[in-house]
Amino acid sequence: MNQTTKIIIGIVIVIVVIWGGYALLKGHQEQAVTEPTVSTQLSQKVQQGENIQFEQSLQNKSGEQQQVDIKKIFLKTNFKNPYNKLPKDLGLYLRVANGHYLFSNEIANESIYDGKKISIKGSLVALSQNGFHFAHTVERGNPGIEGGESVVDLYVDGNLVANNIYNLGDVQITNNGKHYFYQTIGDAGTNSTLVKDGVKLIDVKSDYWKGGIQGFAIDDDNGFDLIVYISNLSGHKLIYKSKEISKNNIYSFSISPNGKHYAYVESLESKGDEKKYSVIVDGDIKIKNIFSAGVDVKITNSGHYVVNDISNKRAYIDGKLYNLKADFAKAYINNDASHFLIIDNEWQLDDKVLSLNINMNNFGGVEILDNTVYIYEFEFEKENV
């Protein structure tokens, strides 16, 4: 190859590099101009009638990326009367867990799991914490039981596991779907029971209306780590891993999914006619002197906790107070509390306000899993008439 040929090849290479750089820059400029915004993408998908799942990248104060995943549940119904085929209180018929949802429409005898219809005849009562297993009941009359009042049969993943249950209360399932728990609500003179896999774990006399077992929660593995609250005329007991941890009146309690941490709200003392409530986490008093019984507490696998004092429009995240504005305002955290979401007049994710147009009348629920926020919302479609 002579010197002239080398020079020509060199010139060609330079031209190609310059042209390629120009085209790449032009492409980025065009993309910056024409790329639709998140709201535009959302609007397009709504018009196409899809289940909506979009991502919005955000940065919190630590510079971490936060993905927002919004799921819309489309339920076909009459536009003029959106409740003519649906239960009026939609939230009671929706379960969300680990990014999954199961909605049971009893009136239409159909249920929707992550956008797909499944066959359930009866009432949805539970979804496992990983979102993979569910329980439902079928009500039927039985003249031979409790003076002819109705009883229910309990199904897990569509399989009958217990029948003839009278006054069924809460139902919970482990993540492997192998274990189920349920409580019965006792009336005066009857017993309140806690049952695991068909075997009674606790049997307590109810000496006044709905006395006895007031609630329970299990770990997500096998249910060995169990917290139970019992209250009747004999007193109050909060039991964790078979050990009594409180004899006071309990207003809310929670166990972490791995069963290693617990939290509860109890009344410790009275000041005149006004009771004081405290938040206990793993045996330690974390918050004192909350003057409201309407307090809800949740605790994570890492031992972080969030307290929602809805009646006083306040929330506490690991003890830090957040003053809220709306009556429905509430706070949520992820496992390590590195991210928090506050639902108020404005939705706030960490230190950033979210520009999300959420109709609270159609709001179903929310979860924060690691760096993902799942927001569940009902969407009504216009029916052809």
Coordinates of C-alpha atoms in Angstrom, one line a residue:
M1 CA 0.0 0.0 0.0
N2 CA 1.6 3.3 -1.2
Q3 CA 1.5 6.6 0.8
T4 CA -1.3 8.1 -1.3
T5 CA -3.6 5.1 -0.6
K6 CA -2.9 5.4 3.2
I7 CA -3.8 9.1 3.2
I8 CA -7.1 8.5 1.3
I9 CA -8.1 5.7 3.8
G10 CA -7.2 7.9 6.7
I11 CA -9.4 10.7 5.4
V12 CA -12.4 8.3 4.9
I13 CA -12.1 7.0 8.4
V14 CA -12.1 10.6 9.8
I15 CA -15.2 11.4 7.8
V16 CA -17.0 8.3 9.0
V17 CA -16.2 9.1 12.6
I18 CA -17.4 12.7 12.3
W19 CA -20.6 11.7 10.5
G20 CA -21.3 9.0 13.1
G21 CA -20.8 11.4 16.0
Y22 CA -23.1 13.9 14.3
A23 CA -25.9 11.3 13.7
L24 CA -25.6 10.1 17.3
L25 CA -25.9 13.6 18.7
K26 CA -28.8 14.4 16.4
G27 CA -30.6 11.2 17.5
H28 CA -30.2 12.1 21.2
Q29 CA -31.6 15.6 20.4
E30 CA -34.6 14.2 18.6
Q31 CA -35.2 11.7 21.3
A32 CA -35.1 14.5 24.0
V33 CA -37.7 16.4 22.0
T34 CA -40.1 13.6 21.0
E35 CA -39.9 11.1 23.9
P36 CA -43.3 11.1 25.7
T37 CA -43.6 12.0 29.3
V38 CA -44.7 9.4 31.9
S39 CA -48.2 11.0 32.0
T40 CA -48.4 10.8 28.2
Q41 CA -47.3 7.1 28.2
L42 CA -49.9 6.4 30.9
S43 CA -52.6 8.2 28.9
Q44 CA -51.8 6.2 25.8
K45 CA -52.0 2.9 27.7
V46 CA -55.3 3.9 29.2
Q47 CA -56.7 4.5 25.8
Q48 CA -55.4 1.2 24.6
G49 CA -57.2 -0.5 27.5
E50 CA -54.1 -2.2 29.0
N51 CA -53.3 -3.1 32.5
I52 CA -51.0 -0.2 33.3
Q53 CA -47.5 -0.9 34.5
F54 CA -45.0 2.0 34.0
E55 CA -41.8 3.1 35.6
Q56 CA -40.8 6.6 36.8
S57 CA -37.2 7.1 37.9
L58 CA -36.8 9.3 40.9
Q59 CA -33.8 10.2 43.1
N60 CA -34.0 10.5 46.8
K61 CA -31.6 12.5 49.0
S62 CA -29.0 9.7 48.8
G63 CA -29.1 9.8 45.0
E64 CA -30.7 6.3 44.8
Q65 CA -33.0 5.5 41.9
Q66 CA -36.6 4.8 42.8
Q67 CA -38.9 3.0 40.4
V68 CA -42.6 3.6 40.6
D69 CA -44.7 0.8 39.3
I70 CA -48.4 1.6 39.0
K71 CA -50.9 -1.2 38.4
K72 CA -54.4 -0.4 37.2
I73 CA -57.1 -3.0 37.7
F74 CA -59.7 -2.7 34.9
L75 CA -63.1 -4.0 35.8
K76 CA -65.7 -3.7 33.1
T77 CA -68.9 -2.1 34.4
N78 CA -71.6 0.3 33.4
F79 CA -70.2 3.9 33.0
K80 CA -73.4 5.6 34.4
N81 CA -73.6 3.3 37.5
P82 CA -70.1 2.0 38.3
Y83 CA -71.3 -0.1 41.3
N84 CA -74.1 -2.0 39.6
K85 CA -71.9 -5.1 39.3
L86 CA -69.4 -4.5 42.0
P87 CA -69.4 -4.5 45.8
K88 CA -69.7 -1.0 47.1
D89 CA -66.7 -1.1 49.4
L90 CA -64.1 -2.4 46.8
G91 CA -61.2 -2.4 49.2
L92 CA -62.8 -5.2 51.3
Y93 CA -62.6 -7.5 48.2
L94 CA -59.0 -6.8 47.3
R95 CA -55.8 -8.4 48.6
V96 CA -52.4 -7.2 47.6
A97 CA -49.1 -8.8 48.5
N98 CA -45.5 -8.7 47.1
G99 CA -46.5 -6.9 43.9
H100 CA -49.5 -9.3 43.3
Y101 CA -53.2 -8.6 43.6
L102 CA -56.3 -10.7 43.9
F103 CA -59.7 -9.1 43.5
S104 CA -62.9 -11.0 44.2
N105 CA -66.1 -9.8 42.7
E106 CA -68.7 -11.9 44.5
I107 CA -71.7 -10.4 42.6
A108 CA -70.3 -11.5 39.2
N109 CA -68.9 -14.7 40.6
E110 CA -65.4 -14.0 39.2
S111 CA -62.0 -13.1 40.6
I112 CA -59.0 -11.5 39.0
Y113 CA -55.4 -12.4 39.9
D114 CA -52.8 -10.1 38.3
G115 CA -55.1 -9.3 35.5
K116 CA -56.2 -12.9 34.8
K117 CA -59.6 -14.3 35.7
I118 CA -59.7 -17.3 38.0
S119 CA -62.6 -19.4 39.2
I120 CA -63.6 -18.6 42.8
K121 CA -67.2 -19.1 44.0
G122 CA -67.5 -17.4 47.3
S123 CA -65.6 -14.8 49.3
L124 CA -61.9 -14.1 49.1
V125 CA -60.4 -14.1 52.6
A126 CA -56.6 -14.2 52.4
L127 CA -53.5 -13.9 50.2
S128 CA -50.2 -15.2 51.4
Q129 CA -47.5 -12.6 52.0
N130 CA -45.6 -13.6 48.8
G131 CA -48.8 -13.3 46.8
F132 CA -48.7 -16.9 45.5
H133 CA -51.4 -18.6 47.5
F134 CA -55.0 -17.6 48.4
A135 CA -57.9 -18.7 50.6
H136 CA -61.6 -18.3 50.0
T137 CA -64.8 -19.4 51.7
V138 CA -68.2 -20.7 50.5
E139 CA -71.1 -20.0 52.7
R140 CA -73.9 -22.5 53.2
G141 CA -76.7 -23.1 55.6
N142 CA -76.5 -26.0 58.0
P143 CA -79.5 -26.6 60.3
G144 CA -77.5 -29.1 62.4
I145 CA -75.0 -26.5 63.6
E146 CA -75.6 -23.6 66.0
G147 CA -79.3 -23.5 65.7
G148 CA -79.3 -23.5 61.9
E149 CA -77.2 -20.4 61.4
S150 CA -74.9 -20.3 58.3
V151 CA -71.5 -21.9 58.3
V152 CA -68.6 -21.7 55.8
D153 CA -66.2 -24.0 54.1
L154 CA -62.6 -22.9 53.8
Y155 CA -60.5 -23.5 50.6
V156 CA -56.8 -22.9 50.1
D157 CA -55.8 -22.6 46.4
G158 CA -59.1 -24.0 45.5
N159 CA -58.8 -27.1 47.7
L160 CA -61.2 -27.7 50.6
V161 CA -59.3 -27.7 53.9
A162 CA -62.0 -27.2 56.5
N163 CA -65.8 -27.2 56.6
N164 CA -68.7 -26.3 58.9
I165 CA -66.9 -23.3 60.4
Y166 CA -69.1 -21.1 62.5
N167 CA -68.3 -17.4 63.0
L168 CA -65.1 -17.4 61.0
G169 CA -62.8 -14.5 61.7
D170 CA -59.3 -13.9 60.2
V171 CA -57.6 -16.4 57.9
Q172 CA -53.8 -16.4 57.1
I173 CA -51.7 -18.6 54.9
T174 CA -47.9 -19.3 54.9
N175 CA -45.8 -18.5 51.8
N176 CA -45.5 -22.2 50.8
G177 CA -49.3 -22.6 50.9
K178 CA -48.9 -25.7 53.2
H179 CA -50.2 -24.2 56.4
Y180 CA -53.3 -22.2 57.1
F181 CA -54.6 -20.5 60.3
Y182 CA -58.0 -19.2 61.1
Q183 CA -59.8 -17.9 64.2
T184 CA -63.4 -18.2 65.2
I185 CA -65.2 -15.3 66.8
G186 CA -66.9 -16.3 70.0
D187 CA -70.3 -15.0 71.2
A188 CA -71.3 -14.8 74.8
G189 CA -71.2 -18.4 76.3
T190 CA -69.3 -19.9 73.3
N191 CA -65.6 -20.4 72.8
S192 CA -63.2 -18.5 70.5
T193 CA -60.6 -20.7 68.9
L194 CA -57.4 -20.4 66.9
V195 CA -56.9 -23.3 64.5
K196 CA -53.8 -24.4 62.5
D197 CA -54.1 -27.0 59.8
G198 CA -57.3 -28.3 61.4
V199 CA -55.8 -28.5 64.9
K200 CA -56.9 -26.2 67.7
L201 CA -54.0 -24.2 69.1
I202 CA -56.0 -22.0 71.5
D203 CA -59.5 -22.4 72.9
V204 CA -60.7 -19.4 75.0
K205 CA -64.1 -18.9 76.6
S206 CA -66.0 -15.8 75.4
D207 CA -67.8 -14.4 78.4
Y208 CA -69.1 -11.3 76.6
W209 CA -69.9 -10.4 73.0
K210 CA -67.0 -11.1 70.7
G211 CA -64.6 -11.7 73.7
G212 CA -61.8 -14.2 73.4
I213 CA -59.2 -14.2 70.6
Q214 CA -59.1 -10.6 69.3
G215 CA -56.6 -11.2 66.5
F216 CA -53.4 -13.0 65.5
A217 CA -50.5 -12.8 63.0
I218 CA -48.0 -15.3 61.7
D219 CA -44.6 -15.4 60.1
D220 CA -44.6 -16.1 56.4
D221 CA -42.6 -19.3 56.6
N222 CA -44.4 -21.9 58.6
G223 CA -46.3 -20.0 61.2
F224 CA -44.2 -21.1 64.2
D225 CA -43.6 -17.5 65.2
L226 CA -47.1 -16.5 66.2
I227 CA -48.5 -13.5 68.0
V228 CA -52.0 -13.7 69.5
Y229 CA -54.1 -11.2 71.5
I230 CA -56.7 -12.6 73.9
S231 CA -59.1 -10.4 75.8
N232 CA -62.1 -11.3 78.0
L233 CA -63.3 -10.7 81.6
S234 CA -60.3 -12.6 82.9
G235 CA -58.0 -10.0 81.5
H236 CA -55.8 -9.2 78.5
K237 CA -52.9 -11.3 77.1
L238 CA -50.6 -10.6 74.2
I239 CA -48.7 -13.8 73.4
Y240 CA -45.6 -13.9 71.2
K241 CA -43.8 -17.3 70.5
S242 CA -45.9 -18.9 73.3
K243 CA -44.6 -16.2 75.8
E244 CA -46.9 -13.6 77.4
I245 CA -45.4 -10.1 76.6
S246 CA -48.2 -7.8 77.8
K247 CA -51.2 -7.8 80.1
N248 CA -52.4 -4.4 79.0
N249 CA -55.2 -3.5 76.6
I250 CA -53.8 -3.8 73.0
Y251 CA -55.1 -1.6 70.2
S252 CA -52.8 -2.7 67.4
F253 CA -50.0 -5.3 66.9
S254 CA -47.7 -6.5 64.2
I255 CA -45.2 -9.3 63.6
S256 CA -42.5 -9.0 60.9
P257 CA -42.8 -11.4 58.0
N258 CA -39.8 -13.4 59.2
G259 CA -41.2 -13.6 62.7
K260 CA -38.1 -12.0 64.3
H261 CA -39.6 -8.7 65.4
Y262 CA -42.9 -7.5 66.9
A263 CA -44.6 -4.2 67.7
Y264 CA -47.8 -3.2 69.4
V265 CA -49.8 -0.3 70.8
E266 CA -51.1 -0.6 74.4
S267 CA -52.6 1.6 77.0
L268 CA -50.3 1.9 80.0
E269 CA -52.0 4.5 82.3
S270 CA -54.8 7.0 82.5
K271 CA -54.8 10.8 83.0
G272 CA -58.3 11.7 84.1
D273 CA -60.6 10.4 81.5
E274 CA -57.9 10.4 78.8
K275 CA -55.9 7.3 78.3
K276 CA -52.3 7.4 77.2
Y277 CA -51.0 4.9 74.6
S278 CA -47.5 3.7 74.0
V279 CA -45.7 2.0 71.1
I280 CA -43.6 -1.0 72.1
V281 CA -41.1 -2.5 69.6
D282 CA -39.3 -5.8 70.5
G283 CA -39.9 -5.1 74.2
D284 CA -38.8 -1.5 74.3
I285 CA -41.1 1.6 74.6
K286 CA -40.4 3.7 71.5
I287 CA -43.2 6.2 71.6
K288 CA -45.0 7.5 74.6
N289 CA -48.2 9.5 75.3
I290 CA -50.1 9.1 72.1
F291 CA -53.6 10.2 73.0
S292 CA -55.5 8.1 70.5
A293 CA -56.6 4.5 70.4
G294 CA -56.9 4.6 66.6
V295 CA -53.2 3.8 66.0
D296 CA -51.9 1.2 63.6
V297 CA -48.4 -0.2 63.7
K298 CA -46.4 -2.2 61.2
I299 CA -42.9 -3.7 61.5
T300 CA -40.5 -5.0 58.9
N301 CA -38.0 -7.9 58.7
S302 CA -35.2 -5.4 59.6
G303 CA -37.0 -4.2 62.7
H304 CA -38.0 -0.8 61.3
Y305 CA -41.5 0.3 62.1
V306 CA -44.2 2.8 61.0
V307 CA -47.0 4.1 63.1
N308 CA -50.1 5.7 61.7
D309 CA -52.2 7.8 64.1
I310 CA -54.9 8.6 61.6
S311 CA -57.4 10.3 63.9
N312 CA -54.7 12.9 64.8
K313 CA -53.2 13.0 61.3
R314 CA -49.8 12.0 62.4
A315 CA -47.3 9.3 61.3
Y316 CA -44.1 8.0 62.9
I317 CA -41.3 6.3 61.0
D318 CA -38.8 4.8 63.5
G319 CA -40.0 7.3 66.0
K320 CA -39.7 10.4 63.7
L321 CA -42.9 12.4 63.6
Y322 CA -44.6 13.5 60.4
N323 CA -47.6 15.9 60.6
L324 CA -50.2 15.1 57.9
K325 CA -53.1 17.0 56.5
A326 CA -55.8 14.7 54.9
D327 CA -58.1 12.5 56.9
F328 CA -57.0 9.5 54.8
A329 CA -53.2 10.3 55.1
K330 CA -50.9 7.4 55.8
A331 CA -47.2 6.5 55.7
Y332 CA -45.5 3.4 54.4
I333 CA -41.9 2.1 54.4
N334 CA -39.8 -0.5 52.7
N335 CA -38.0 -3.3 54.6
D336 CA -34.9 -1.3 55.6
A337 CA -36.7 2.1 55.8
S338 CA -34.4 3.5 53.1
H339 CA -37.6 4.7 51.3
F340 CA -40.9 5.9 52.6
L341 CA -44.1 6.9 51.0
I342 CA -46.6 9.4 52.5
I343 CA -50.1 9.5 51.0
D344 CA -51.6 12.9 51.8
N345 CA -53.1 15.7 49.8
E346 CA -49.8 15.3 47.8
W347 CA -48.0 12.0 47.5
Q348 CA -44.5 12.2 48.8
L349 CA -41.8 9.6 48.1
D350 CA -38.8 10.3 50.4
D351 CA -38.1 14.0 49.7
K352 CA -39.8 14.3 46.4
V353 CA -43.5 15.0 45.6
L354 CA -45.0 12.5 43.1
S355 CA -47.0 13.9 40.2
L356 CA -49.5 11.1 40.2
N357 CA -53.2 11.6 39.5
I358 CA -54.7 9.1 41.8
N359 CA -58.4 9.1 42.5
M360 CA -58.7 8.1 46.1
N361 CA -62.3 6.8 45.6
N362 CA -60.7 4.2 43.3
F363 CA -57.6 3.6 45.4
G364 CA -57.0 0.0 46.3
G365 CA -53.7 -0.1 48.2
V366 CA -49.9 0.4 48.1
E367 CA -46.7 -1.5 48.9
I368 CA -43.0 -0.5 48.9
L369 CA -40.8 -3.5 48.1
D370 CA -37.1 -2.6 48.0
N371 CA -36.9 0.2 45.4
T372 CA -40.3 -0.4 43.9
V373 CA -43.6 1.2 44.9
Y374 CA -46.7 -0.6 43.8
I375 CA -49.9 1.4 43.7
Y376 CA -53.2 -0.4 43.1
E377 CA -56.1 1.5 41.7
F378 CA -59.4 0.5 40.2
E379 CA -60.3 1.7 36.7
F380 CA -63.8 1.6 35.4
E381 CA -64.4 1.2 31.7
K382 CA -67.4 2.4 29.8
E383 CA -69.7 -0.5 28.8
N384 CA -71.3 -0.6 25.3
V385 CA -75.0 0.0 25.8

